[in-house]
PDB file of C-alpha atoms in Angstrom:
ATOM      1  CA  MET A   1      69.190 -26.212 -25.089  1.00  0.00           C
ATOM      2  CA  LYS A   2      66.552 -28.375 -26.787  1.00  0.00           C
ATOM      3  CA  LYS A   3      63.803 -27.142 -29.033  1.00  0.00           C
ATOM      4  CA  LEU A   4      60.938 -25.176 -27.528  1.00  0.00           C
ATOM      5  CA  PHE A   5      58.469 -27.652 -29.006  1.00  0.00           C
ATOM      6  CA  LEU A   6      59.125 -29.290 -25.580  1.00  0.00           C
ATOM      7  CA  PHE A   7      57.413 -26.271 -24.024  1.00  0.00           C
ATOM      8  CA  ALA A   8      54.467 -26.537 -26.351  1.00  0.00           C
ATOM      9  CA  LEU A   9      54.208 -30.250 -25.608  1.00  0.00           C
ATOM     10  CA  ILE A  10      54.150 -29.458 -21.899  1.00  0.00           C
ATOM     11  CA  LEU A  11      51.308 -27.078 -22.413  1.00  0.00           C
ATOM     12  CA  THR A  12      49.053 -29.602 -23.986  1.00  0.00           C
ATOM     13  CA  TYR A  13      47.798 -30.891 -20.691  1.00  0.00           C
ATOM     14  CA  PHE A  14      44.808 -28.931 -19.427  1.00  0.00           C
ATOM     15  CA  GLY A  15      41.886 -26.956 -21.227  1.00  0.00           C
ATOM     16  CA  VAL A  16      38.302 -25.503 -21.611  1.00  0.00           C
ATOM     17  CA  GLN A  17      34.654 -26.313 -22.183  1.00  0.00           C
ATOM     18  CA  GLY A  18      33.109 -22.895 -22.576  1.00  0.00           C
ATOM     19  CA  GLN A  19      33.053 -19.818 -20.421  1.00  0.00           C
ATOM     20  CA  SER A  20      30.487 -20.900 -17.858  1.00  0.00           C
ATOM     21  CA  SER A  21      30.781 -20.389 -14.100  1.00  0.00           C
ATOM     22  CA  GLN A  22      32.610 -23.709 -13.946  1.00  0.00           C
ATOM     23  CA  SER A  23      35.150 -22.963 -16.678  1.00  0.00           C
ATOM     24  CA  ALA A  24      38.844 -22.766 -15.754  1.00  0.00           C
ATOM     25  CA  PHE A  25      39.680 -19.564 -17.570  1.00  0.00           C
ATOM     26  CA  LYS A  26      38.366 -16.430 -19.312  1.00  0.00           C
ATOM     27  CA  THR A  27      39.417 -14.164 -22.158  1.00  0.00           C
ATOM     28  CA  GLY A  28      42.398 -12.120 -20.989  1.00  0.00           C
ATOM     29  CA  GLU A  29      44.156 -14.929 -19.115  1.00  0.00           C
ATOM     30  CA  TRP A  30      47.921 -14.548 -19.448  1.00  0.00           C
ATOM     31  CA  LEU A  31      50.571 -16.973 -18.203  1.00  0.00           C
ATOM     32  CA  LYS A  32      54.362 -16.598 -18.235  1.00  0.00           C
ATOM     33  CA  PHE A  33      56.921 -19.388 -17.627  1.00  0.00           C
ATOM     34  CA  ARG A  34      60.653 -19.145 -17.003  1.00  0.00           C
ATOM     35  CA  MET A  35      62.671 -22.046 -18.308  1.00  0.00           C
ATOM     36  CA  HIS A  36      66.130 -23.242 -17.158  1.00  0.00           C
ATOM     37  CA  TYR A  37      68.503 -25.521 -18.976  1.00  0.00           C
ATOM     38  CA  GLY A  38      71.137 -26.580 -16.469  1.00  0.00           C
ATOM     39  CA  PHE A  39      72.377 -23.395 -14.764  1.00  0.00           C
ATOM     40  CA  LEU A  40      71.211 -21.135 -17.610  1.00  0.00           C
ATOM     41  CA  ASN A  41      68.069 -19.073 -17.491  1.00  0.00           C
ATOM     42  CA  ALA A  42      67.325 -20.315 -20.983  1.00  0.00           C
ATOM     43  CA  SER A  43      64.047 -18.777 -22.102  1.00  0.00           C
ATOM     44  CA  TYR A  44      60.621 -17.348 -21.374  1.00  0.00           C
ATOM     45  CA  ALA A  45      57.299 -18.566 -22.751  1.00  0.00           C
ATOM     46  CA  THR A  46      53.830 -17.020 -22.578  1.00  0.00           C
ATOM     47  CA  LEU A  47      50.204 -18.000 -23.251  1.00  0.00           C
ATOM     48  CA  GLN A  48      47.574 -15.326 -23.971  1.00  0.00           C
ATOM     49  CA  VAL A  49      43.815 -15.968 -24.307  1.00  0.00           C
ATOM     50  CA  ASN A  50      41.995 -13.670 -26.773  1.00  0.00           C
ATOM     51  CA  SER A  51      38.692 -13.706 -28.673  1.00  0.00           C
ATOM     52  CA  ALA A  52      38.437 -13.862 -32.490  1.00  0.00           C
ATOM     53  CA  THR A  53      35.967 -14.717 -35.278  1.00  0.00           C
ATOM     54  CA  ILE A  54      36.170 -17.594 -37.741  1.00  0.00           C
ATOM     55  CA  ASP A  55      33.408 -17.966 -40.377  1.00  0.00           C
ATOM     56  CA  ASP A  56      31.206 -15.537 -38.431  1.00  0.00           C
ATOM     57  CA  LYS A  57      31.629 -17.657 -35.264  1.00  0.00           C
ATOM     58  CA  SER A  58      33.097 -16.203 -32.089  1.00  0.00           C
ATOM     59  CA  VAL A  59      35.997 -18.364 -30.876  1.00  0.00           C
ATOM     60  CA  TYR A  60      38.877 -18.335 -28.436  1.00  0.00           C
ATOM     61  CA  HIS A  61      42.242 -17.438 -29.937  1.00  0.00           C
ATOM     62  CA  VAL A  62      45.201 -18.506 -27.831  1.00  0.00           C
ATOM     63  CA  VAL A  63      48.745 -17.354 -28.754  1.00  0.00           C
ATOM     64  CA  GLY A  64      51.739 -19.122 -27.275  1.00  0.00           C
ATOM     65  CA  HIS A  65      55.199 -17.629 -27.740  1.00  0.00           C
ATOM     66  CA  GLY A  66      58.632 -18.769 -26.547  1.00  0.00           C
ATOM     67  CA  GLU A  67      62.131 -17.568 -27.177  1.00  0.00           C
ATOM     68  CA  THR A  68      65.592 -17.970 -25.766  1.00  0.00           C
ATOM     69  CA  THR A  69      67.193 -15.085 -23.885  1.00  0.00           C
ATOM     70  CA  GLY A  70      70.607 -13.980 -22.683  1.00  0.00           C
ATOM     71  CA  VAL A  71      73.548 -16.343 -22.857  1.00  0.00           C
ATOM     72  CA  ALA A  72      71.336 -19.273 -23.963  1.00  0.00           C
ATOM     73  CA  SER A  73      70.495 -17.483 -27.194  1.00  0.00           C
ATOM     74  CA  TRP A  74      74.199 -17.478 -28.077  1.00  0.00           C
ATOM     75  CA  PHE A  75      74.229 -21.270 -28.168  1.00  0.00           C
ATOM     76  CA  PHE A  76      70.756 -22.024 -29.557  1.00  0.00           C
ATOM     77  CA  LYS A  77      68.430 -19.276 -30.697  1.00  0.00           C
ATOM     78  CA  VAL A  78      64.722 -20.078 -30.576  1.00  0.00           C
ATOM     79  CA  ASP A  79      61.703 -18.044 -31.622  1.00  0.00           C
ATOM     80  CA  ASP A  80      58.492 -20.092 -31.633  1.00  0.00           C
ATOM     81  CA  THR A  81      54.868 -19.069 -31.996  1.00  0.00           C
ATOM     82  CA  TYR A  82      51.838 -21.350 -31.680  1.00  0.00           C
ATOM     83  CA  GLU A  83      48.230 -20.279 -32.207  1.00  0.00           C
ATOM     84  CA  SER A  84      44.929 -22.112 -31.767  1.00  0.00           C
ATOM     85  CA  TYR A  85      41.344 -21.013 -32.597  1.00  0.00           C
ATOM     86  CA  PHE A  86      38.784 -23.187 -30.806  1.00  0.00           C
ATOM     87  CA  ASP A  87      35.114 -23.322 -29.965  1.00  0.00           C
ATOM     88  CA  LYS A  88      33.867 -21.436 -26.861  1.00  0.00           C
ATOM     89  CA  GLN A  89      31.384 -24.159 -25.990  1.00  0.00           C
ATOM     90  CA  ASP A  90      32.964 -27.534 -26.610  1.00  0.00           C
ATOM     91  CA  GLY A  91      36.652 -26.689 -27.205  1.00  0.00           C
ATOM     92  CA  LYS A  92      36.826 -28.156 -30.741  1.00  0.00           C
ATOM     93  CA  PRO A  93      39.747 -26.632 -32.707  1.00  0.00           C
ATOM     94  CA  TYR A  94      39.066 -24.776 -35.933  1.00  0.00           C
ATOM     95  CA  ARG A  95      42.562 -23.585 -36.839  1.00  0.00           C
ATOM     96  CA  PHE A  96      46.093 -24.279 -35.573  1.00  0.00           C
ATOM     97  CA  VAL A  97      49.220 -22.357 -36.559  1.00  0.00           C
ATOM     98  CA  ARG A  98      52.796 -23.391 -35.780  1.00  0.00           C
ATOM     99  CA  LYS A  99      55.645 -21.065 -36.768  1.00  0.00           C
ATOM    100  CA  ILE A 100      59.028 -22.077 -35.334  1.00  0.00           C
ATOM    101  CA  ASN A 101      62.650 -21.150 -35.775  1.00  0.00           C
ATOM    102  CA  GLU A 102      64.870 -23.289 -33.599  1.00  0.00           C
ATOM    103  CA  GLY A 103      68.571 -22.871 -34.347  1.00  0.00           C
ATOM    104  CA  GLY A 104      67.834 -22.536 -38.035  1.00  0.00           C
ATOM    105  CA  TYR A 105      65.256 -25.383 -38.080  1.00  0.00           C
ATOM    106  CA  LYS A 106      62.075 -23.786 -39.353  1.00  0.00           C
ATOM    107  CA  LYS A 107      58.416 -24.829 -39.720  1.00  0.00           C
ATOM    108  CA  ASP A 108      55.401 -22.906 -40.928  1.00  0.00           C
ATOM    109  CA  VAL A 109      52.285 -25.095 -40.619  1.00  0.00           C
ATOM    110  CA  GLU A 110      48.589 -24.265 -40.591  1.00  0.00           C
ATOM    111  CA  ILE A 111      45.864 -26.858 -39.944  1.00  0.00           C
ATOM    112  CA  ASN A 112      42.180 -26.106 -40.669  1.00  0.00           C
ATOM    113  CA  PHE A 113      39.608 -28.424 -39.060  1.00  0.00           C
ATOM    114  CA  ASP A 114      36.246 -29.123 -40.752  1.00  0.00           C
ATOM    115  CA  HIS A 115      34.272 -31.001 -38.130  1.00  0.00           C
ATOM    116  CA  ASP A 116      31.060 -31.217 -40.249  1.00  0.00           C
ATOM    117  CA  ALA A 117      33.032 -33.028 -42.977  1.00  0.00           C
ATOM    118  CA  SER A 118      35.205 -34.918 -40.417  1.00  0.00           C
ATOM    119  CA  LYS A 119      38.395 -33.812 -42.121  1.00  0.00           C
ATOM    120  CA  ALA A 120      41.389 -31.540 -41.577  1.00  0.00           C
ATOM    121  CA  GLU A 121      43.765 -29.979 -44.095  1.00  0.00           C
ATOM    122  CA  LEU A 122      47.389 -29.352 -43.129  1.00  0.00           C
ATOM    123  CA  ASN A 123      49.176 -26.662 -45.161  1.00  0.00           C
ATOM    124  CA  ASP A 124      52.975 -26.966 -44.893  1.00  0.00           C
ATOM    125  CA  LYS A 125      53.865 -23.512 -46.169  1.00  0.00           C
ATOM    126  CA  LYS A 126      57.621 -23.935 -45.965  1.00  0.00           C
ATOM    127  CA  ASN A 127      57.687 -27.107 -48.086  1.00  0.00           C
ATOM    128  CA  LYS A 128      54.671 -26.049 -50.185  1.00  0.00           C
ATOM    129  CA  LYS A 129      52.626 -29.225 -49.636  1.00  0.00           C
ATOM    130  CA  LYS A 130      49.160 -30.011 -48.315  1.00  0.00           C
ATOM    131  CA  LEU A 131      47.958 -33.122 -46.445  1.00  0.00           C
ATOM    132  CA  ASN A 132      44.459 -34.281 -45.581  1.00  0.00           C
ATOM    133  CA  PHE A 133      43.416 -36.231 -42.447  1.00  0.00           C
ATOM    134  CA  THR A 134      40.155 -37.904 -41.440  1.00  0.00           C
ATOM    135  CA  LEU A 135      39.125 -36.561 -38.063  1.00  0.00           C
ATOM    136  CA  GLU A 136      38.318 -38.758 -35.084  1.00  0.00           C
ATOM    137  CA  ASN A 137      36.162 -37.975 -32.066  1.00  0.00           C
ATOM    138  CA  ASN A 138      37.529 -35.529 -29.454  1.00  0.00           C
ATOM    139  CA  ILE A 139      40.421 -34.387 -31.709  1.00  0.00           C
ATOM    140  CA  GLN A 140      42.602 -31.584 -30.362  1.00  0.00           C
ATOM    141  CA  ASP A 141      45.614 -29.603 -31.533  1.00  0.00           C
ATOM    142  CA  LEU A 142      48.712 -28.917 -29.483  1.00  0.00           C
ATOM    143  CA  ILE A 143      47.337 -25.797 -27.746  1.00  0.00           C
ATOM    144  CA  SER A 144      43.571 -26.446 -27.691  1.00  0.00           C
ATOM    145  CA  ALA A 145      44.253 -29.673 -25.753  1.00  0.00           C
ATOM    146  CA  PHE A 146      45.658 -27.609 -22.912  1.00  0.00           C
ATOM    147  CA  TYR A 147      42.352 -25.715 -22.563  1.00  0.00           C
ATOM    148  CA  PHE A 148      40.146 -28.708 -23.244  1.00  0.00           C
ATOM    149  CA  LEU A 149      41.535 -30.903 -20.487  1.00  0.00           C
ATOM    150  CA  ARG A 150      41.419 -28.261 -17.777  1.00  0.00           C
ATOM    151  CA  ASN A 151      37.628 -28.501 -17.652  1.00  0.00           C
ATOM    152  CA  ASN A 152      36.988 -32.017 -18.833  1.00  0.00           C
ATOM    153  CA  TYR A 153      38.778 -33.993 -16.100  1.00  0.00           C
ATOM    154  CA  LYS A 154      37.846 -33.549 -12.471  1.00  0.00           C
ATOM    155  CA  ILE A 155      40.091 -34.623  -9.604  1.00  0.00           C
ATOM    156  CA  GLU A 156      37.479 -37.085  -8.345  1.00  0.00           C
ATOM    157  CA  ASP A 157      37.677 -38.893 -11.722  1.00  0.00           C
ATOM    158  CA  LEU A 158      41.476 -39.252 -11.579  1.00  0.00           C
ATOM    159  CA  LYS A 159      43.090 -42.461 -10.283  1.00  0.00           C
ATOM    160  CA  VAL A 160      46.741 -42.671  -9.271  1.00  0.00           C
ATOM    161  CA  GLY A 161      48.716 -44.633 -11.822  1.00  0.00           C
ATOM    162  CA  LYS A 162      46.010 -44.404 -14.493  1.00  0.00           C
ATOM    163  CA  ALA A 163      46.422 -42.459 -17.746  1.00  0.00           C
ATOM    164  CA  ILE A 164      44.173 -39.991 -19.580  1.00  0.00           C
ATOM    165  CA  THR A 165      44.210 -40.504 -23.402  1.00  0.00           C
ATOM    166  CA  LEU A 166      43.477 -37.802 -25.942  1.00  0.00           C
ATOM    167  CA  LYS A 167      43.543 -37.737 -29.747  1.00  0.00           C
ATOM    168  CA  MET A 168      45.869 -35.073 -31.129  1.00  0.00           C
ATOM    169  CA  LEU A 169      46.902 -33.584 -34.476  1.00  0.00           C
ATOM    170  CA  TYR A 170      49.426 -30.827 -34.839  1.00  0.00           C
ATOM    171  CA  ASP A 171      51.953 -31.908 -37.478  1.00  0.00           C
ATOM    172  CA  ASP A 172      52.338 -34.076 -40.596  1.00  0.00           C
ATOM    173  CA  ASP A 173      52.980 -37.131 -38.402  1.00  0.00           C
ATOM    174  CA  GLY A 174      49.203 -37.477 -38.251  1.00  0.00           C
ATOM    175  CA  ILE A 175      46.714 -38.235 -35.459  1.00  0.00           C
ATOM    176  CA  PHE A 176      48.131 -39.960 -32.388  1.00  0.00           C
ATOM    177  CA  ASP A 177      47.125 -40.906 -28.803  1.00  0.00           C
ATOM    178  CA  PHE A 178      48.543 -38.553 -26.212  1.00  0.00           C
ATOM    179  CA  LYS A 179      48.694 -40.149 -22.777  1.00  0.00           C
ATOM    180  CA  LEU A 180      48.887 -38.473 -19.375  1.00  0.00           C
ATOM    181  CA  LYS A 181      49.459 -40.517 -16.177  1.00  0.00           C
ATOM    182  CA  TYR A 182      48.195 -39.162 -12.835  1.00  0.00           C
ATOM    183  CA  LEU A 183      50.603 -39.515  -9.923  1.00  0.00           C
ATOM    184  CA  GLY A 184      48.815 -37.807  -7.022  1.00  0.00           C
ATOM    185  CA  ILE A 185      49.027 -34.574  -5.031  1.00  0.00           C
ATOM    186  CA  GLU A 186      52.231 -32.702  -4.098  1.00  0.00           C
ATOM    187  CA  VAL A 187      53.083 -29.276  -2.694  1.00  0.00           C
ATOM    188  CA  VAL A 188      55.441 -27.185  -4.838  1.00  0.00           C
ATOM    189  CA  ASN A 189      57.455 -24.146  -3.721  1.00  0.00           C
ATOM    190  CA  THR A 190      57.030 -21.219  -6.104  1.00  0.00           C
ATOM    191  CA  LYS A 191      58.031 -17.528  -6.196  1.00  0.00           C
ATOM    192  CA  TYR A 192      54.477 -16.847  -4.870  1.00  0.00           C
ATOM    193  CA  GLY A 193      54.635 -19.370  -2.043  1.00  0.00           C
ATOM    194  CA  LYS A 194      53.604 -23.006  -1.611  1.00  0.00           C
ATOM    195  CA  VAL A 195      51.001 -24.318  -4.072  1.00  0.00           C
ATOM    196  CA  GLU A 196      49.149 -27.665  -3.794  1.00  0.00           C
ATOM    197  CA  CYS A 197      49.388 -29.372  -7.144  1.00  0.00           C
ATOM    198  CA  LEU A 198      48.192 -32.375  -9.133  1.00  0.00           C
ATOM    199  CA  LYS A 199      51.211 -34.245 -10.476  1.00  0.00           C
ATOM    200  CA  PHE A 200      51.155 -35.910 -13.897  1.00  0.00           C
ATOM    201  CA  ARG A 201      53.570 -37.800 -16.072  1.00  0.00           C
ATOM    202  CA  PRO A 202      53.055 -37.365 -19.803  1.00  0.00           C
ATOM    203  CA  LEU A 203      54.205 -40.493 -21.658  1.00  0.00           C
ATOM    204  CA  VAL A 204      56.616 -39.265 -24.330  1.00  0.00           C
ATOM    205  CA  GLN A 205      58.721 -40.933 -27.002  1.00  0.00           C
ATOM    206  CA  SER A 206      62.242 -41.791 -25.781  1.00  0.00           C
ATOM    207  CA  GLY A 207      65.245 -41.243 -27.980  1.00  0.00           C
ATOM    208  CA  ARG A 208      66.448 -38.074 -29.644  1.00  0.00           C
ATOM    209  CA  VAL A 209      65.029 -35.600 -27.124  1.00  0.00           C
ATOM    210  CA  PHE A 210      63.919 -37.428 -24.005  1.00  0.00           C
ATOM    211  CA  LYS A 211      65.953 -39.971 -21.990  1.00  0.00           C
ATOM    212  CA  GLU A 212      63.044 -42.398 -21.645  1.00  0.00           C
ATOM    213  CA  GLN A 213      59.265 -42.591 -21.957  1.00  0.00           C
ATOM    214  CA  GLU A 214      58.626 -41.301 -18.439  1.00  0.00           C
ATOM    215  CA  SER A 215      61.225 -38.519 -18.435  1.00  0.00           C
ATOM    216  CA  LEU A 216      58.682 -35.631 -18.130  1.00  0.00           C
ATOM    217  CA  SER A 217      56.812 -34.549 -14.987  1.00  0.00           C
ATOM    218  CA  LEU A 218      54.129 -31.836 -14.686  1.00  0.00           C
ATOM    219  CA  TRP A 219      52.564 -30.116 -11.670  1.00  0.00           C
ATOM    220  CA  VAL A 220      49.205 -28.345 -12.089  1.00  0.00           C
ATOM    221  CA  SER A 221      47.534 -26.106  -9.475  1.00  0.00           C
ATOM    222  CA  ASN A 222      44.872 -27.995  -7.513  1.00  0.00           C
ATOM    223  CA  ASP A 223      42.383 -25.147  -7.725  1.00  0.00           C
ATOM    224  CA  ASP A 224      39.721 -24.047 -10.171  1.00  0.00           C
ATOM    225  CA  ASN A 225      42.324 -22.538 -12.535  1.00  0.00           C
ATOM    226  CA  ARG A 226      44.337 -25.774 -13.203  1.00  0.00           C
ATOM    227  CA  ILE A 227      47.367 -23.862 -14.484  1.00  0.00           C
ATOM    228  CA  PRO A 228      50.809 -25.441 -14.919  1.00  0.00           C
ATOM    229  CA  ILE A 229      53.096 -24.587 -12.005  1.00  0.00           C
ATOM    230  CA  ARG A 230      56.231 -26.573 -12.734  1.00  0.00           C
ATOM    231  CA  ILE A 231      57.607 -28.829 -15.471  1.00  0.00           C
ATOM    232  CA  LYS A 232      60.738 -30.942 -15.255  1.00  0.00           C
ATOM    233  CA  ALA A 233      62.249 -33.182 -17.941  1.00  0.00           C
ATOM    234  CA  ASP A 234      65.385 -35.327 -18.302  1.00  0.00           C
ATOM    235  CA  LEU A 235      66.575 -34.897 -21.856  1.00  0.00           C
ATOM    236  CA  ALA A 236      68.907 -36.990 -23.894  1.00  0.00           C
ATOM    237  CA  VAL A 237      71.497 -34.349 -22.983  1.00  0.00           C
ATOM    238  CA  GLY A 238      70.942 -32.486 -19.672  1.00  0.00           C
ATOM    239  CA  ALA A 239      67.664 -31.472 -18.024  1.00  0.00           C
ATOM    240  CA  ILE A 240      65.141 -28.710 -18.353  1.00  0.00           C
ATOM    241  CA  LYS A 241      62.894 -27.040 -15.778  1.00  0.00           C
ATOM    242  CA  ALA A 242      60.109 -24.507 -16.215  1.00  0.00           C
ATOM    243  CA  ASP A 243      58.335 -22.578 -13.421  1.00  0.00           C
ATOM    244  CA  ILE A 244      55.348 -20.213 -13.420  1.00  0.00           C
ATOM    245  CA  ASP A 245      56.833 -16.709 -13.419  1.00  0.00           C
ATOM    246  CA  GLY A 246      53.836 -14.482 -13.972  1.00  0.00           C
ATOM    247  CA  TYR A 247      50.087 -14.484 -14.444  1.00  0.00           C
ATOM    248  CA  ASN A 248      47.198 -12.132 -15.060  1.00  0.00           C
ATOM    249  CA  GLY A 249      43.465 -12.332 -15.750  1.00  0.00           C
ATOM    250  CA  LEU A 250      42.868 -15.657 -13.955  1.00  0.00           C
ATOM    251  CA  LYS A 251      39.151 -16.434 -13.631  1.00  0.00           C
ATOM    252  CA  HIS A 252      39.510 -17.916 -10.153  1.00  0.00           C
ATOM    253  CA  GLN A 253      41.570 -17.181  -7.061  1.00  0.00           C
ATOM    254  CA  PHE A 254      45.111 -18.547  -7.242  1.00  0.00           C
ATOM    255  CA  LYS A 255      45.393 -20.564  -4.029  1.00  0.00           C
ATOM    256  CA  ILE A 256      48.610 -20.203  -1.997  1.00  0.00           C
ATOM    257  CA  ILE A 257      49.163 -22.328   1.136  1.00  0.00           C
ATOM    258  CA  MET A 258      49.632 -20.015   4.113  1.00  0.00           C
ATOM    259  CA  ASP A 259      51.957 -21.463   6.781  1.00  0.00           C
TER     260      ASP A 259
END
């Protein structure tokens, strides 16, 4: 099984712009995904939306956690936690935490964003080093991007074959352009029934993990929640699939197609 940073990458695709009547989520939203690697039920991953305070400011605090289970953990043990603290009005990230242990490969990174000074400091706690970055407009971290995009791109603005671009910072590689190509509408069979989805293709780097640049596909519910329903990826070795396996605290009705 490949690293669960793949799961985190998958979850960067749809987000928030404040808790108004039009927002896609609310505090208390909880999502669970079941991941398969080949025939193995490889892992589970969750996302939980909480509230917190940073510098006397009330913010959203999202915690993402993923770990291998059962037989898969015998071959490749993974225990990953990602956290993001971001603004309740405009979705700007204030703090990002990445603690991962993937088969002995470990990272412990914290990024603090100072939007007034247009800078961010990355603290690599494992390697005891700090890096500084100059912020660009609409910057997001790996988790806040998920919540930012959910409310900032409407279906009427999407064009088949065209890509959405977003600035992202979550590691010492620096700021980069994340691109997400829209492919149209498809119906997906889930444990809850048939769900109409928007299909996207994140453009990823081919090589060590992915077979090619367009190896990853993502289906998102075509309702007011905009939650991930299915993810499929062809890896350099094998393939991985993730399906929605549980949810709670959705702000809007989860629409199921009734035959």
